[in-house]
Amino acid sequence: RDNLYAFAKLWGSLGEEMAWGGHQGTFFAVLPGQRIVPLAGYVGCGSLQFRWRDDGGLDYRGKDATFYTDLATGRLIDTWTNPWTGEVCKVAPYIHEKVRTTMETHWLD
């Protein structure tokens, strides 16, 4: 229960209001025997709200959006070039209007 409580407080809210936060970083490719290769950046935001269940687990709800960015400029991208094949691929943002799931106490065993 303490671990679930800590997770909920770090990632969201146990209160009546959702907690909002942002995220950004870099996606990498990891291939055996090679150095890691940065592929694209990302930036986004989201919200999470947790509620205790009678069995000690948590239900949570939220929403989030992530957009992909050019590594050199940081600008949002809608296409990306595969560094191994040269293929230009369409890039779509990752948007979840409704995130709903549970966190079970047996996950901590």
XYZ file of C-alpha atoms in Angstrom:
109
model
C 0.000 0.000 0.000
C 2.854 2.392 0.780
C 4.356 1.820 -2.674
C 1.013 2.452 -4.392
C 0.518 5.597 -2.309
C 3.985 6.884 -3.259
C 3.377 6.138 -6.954
C 0.021 7.938 -6.913
C 1.484 11.009 -5.206
C 4.453 11.154 -7.609
C 2.463 10.686 -10.809
C -0.884 12.295 -10.025
C -3.366 13.142 -7.329
C -5.324 11.269 -4.670
C -7.516 14.366 -4.236
C -10.602 15.679 -5.971
C -8.643 17.449 -8.717
C -6.420 15.893 -11.353
C -2.722 16.698 -11.208
C -1.168 17.930 -14.463
C 2.422 17.461 -15.512
C 4.715 17.584 -18.507
C 7.262 15.241 -20.032
C 10.012 15.430 -22.628
C 12.905 13.318 -23.745
C 14.507 11.338 -26.548
C 13.637 7.992 -28.132
C 16.653 5.782 -28.866
C 17.260 2.633 -30.906
C 19.316 -0.056 -29.143
C 20.829 -2.695 -31.419
C 23.148 -5.510 -30.322
C 26.817 -4.647 -30.706
C 26.134 -1.019 -31.695
C 26.037 2.311 -29.908
C 22.567 3.603 -29.092
C 21.123 5.873 -31.773
C 18.901 8.859 -30.929
C 15.840 8.749 -33.189
C 13.481 11.584 -32.277
C 12.539 13.792 -29.397
C 9.188 14.003 -27.673
C 7.278 16.506 -25.575
C 3.869 16.338 -23.988
C 1.605 16.734 -21.000
C -0.958 14.744 -19.108
C -3.042 14.364 -15.985
C -3.752 11.534 -13.561
C -6.146 11.120 -10.652
C -6.066 8.054 -8.412
C -8.736 6.610 -6.098
C -8.341 3.848 -3.533
C -10.359 0.675 -4.047
C -11.800 -1.396 -1.200
C -9.269 -4.179 -1.893
C -6.325 -1.765 -1.385
C -5.575 -1.268 -5.075
C -5.975 1.923 -7.077
C -8.174 2.978 -9.965
C -6.888 5.812 -12.062
C -8.103 8.079 -14.790
C -6.447 10.726 -16.855
C -5.549 12.003 -20.286
C -2.294 12.678 -22.055
C -0.738 13.834 -25.291
C 2.759 13.344 -26.678
C 4.202 14.980 -29.782
C 7.399 14.041 -31.597
C 10.157 16.556 -32.212
C 13.175 17.044 -34.439
C 16.381 16.322 -32.522
C 18.284 19.287 -33.975
C 15.617 22.012 -33.742
C 13.117 20.766 -31.153
C 10.279 21.603 -33.553
C 7.256 19.316 -33.839
C 7.508 16.872 -36.731
C 4.931 15.080 -38.869
C 7.458 12.948 -40.784
C 10.598 11.119 -39.725
C 13.360 9.532 -41.808
C 14.424 6.017 -40.815
C 18.241 6.211 -40.490
C 18.753 2.609 -41.693
C 16.399 2.465 -44.683
C 16.073 6.132 -45.640
C 12.292 5.671 -45.695
C 10.267 8.780 -44.789
C 7.546 7.769 -42.333
C 4.462 9.681 -41.238
C 4.513 10.588 -37.534
C 1.269 10.958 -35.598
C 0.935 12.414 -32.118
C 0.063 10.047 -29.298
C -3.175 11.346 -27.762
C -5.331 9.608 -25.176
C -8.562 11.382 -24.294
C -9.411 8.800 -21.635
C -6.873 6.771 -19.706
C -8.600 4.303 -17.383
C -6.984 1.392 -15.582
C -6.249 -0.188 -12.215
C -3.187 -0.911 -10.153
C -3.512 -4.173 -8.268
C -1.897 -4.903 -4.902
C -0.555 -8.258 -6.167
C 1.740 -6.345 -8.548
C 3.817 -5.586 -5.477
C 4.421 -9.251 -4.558
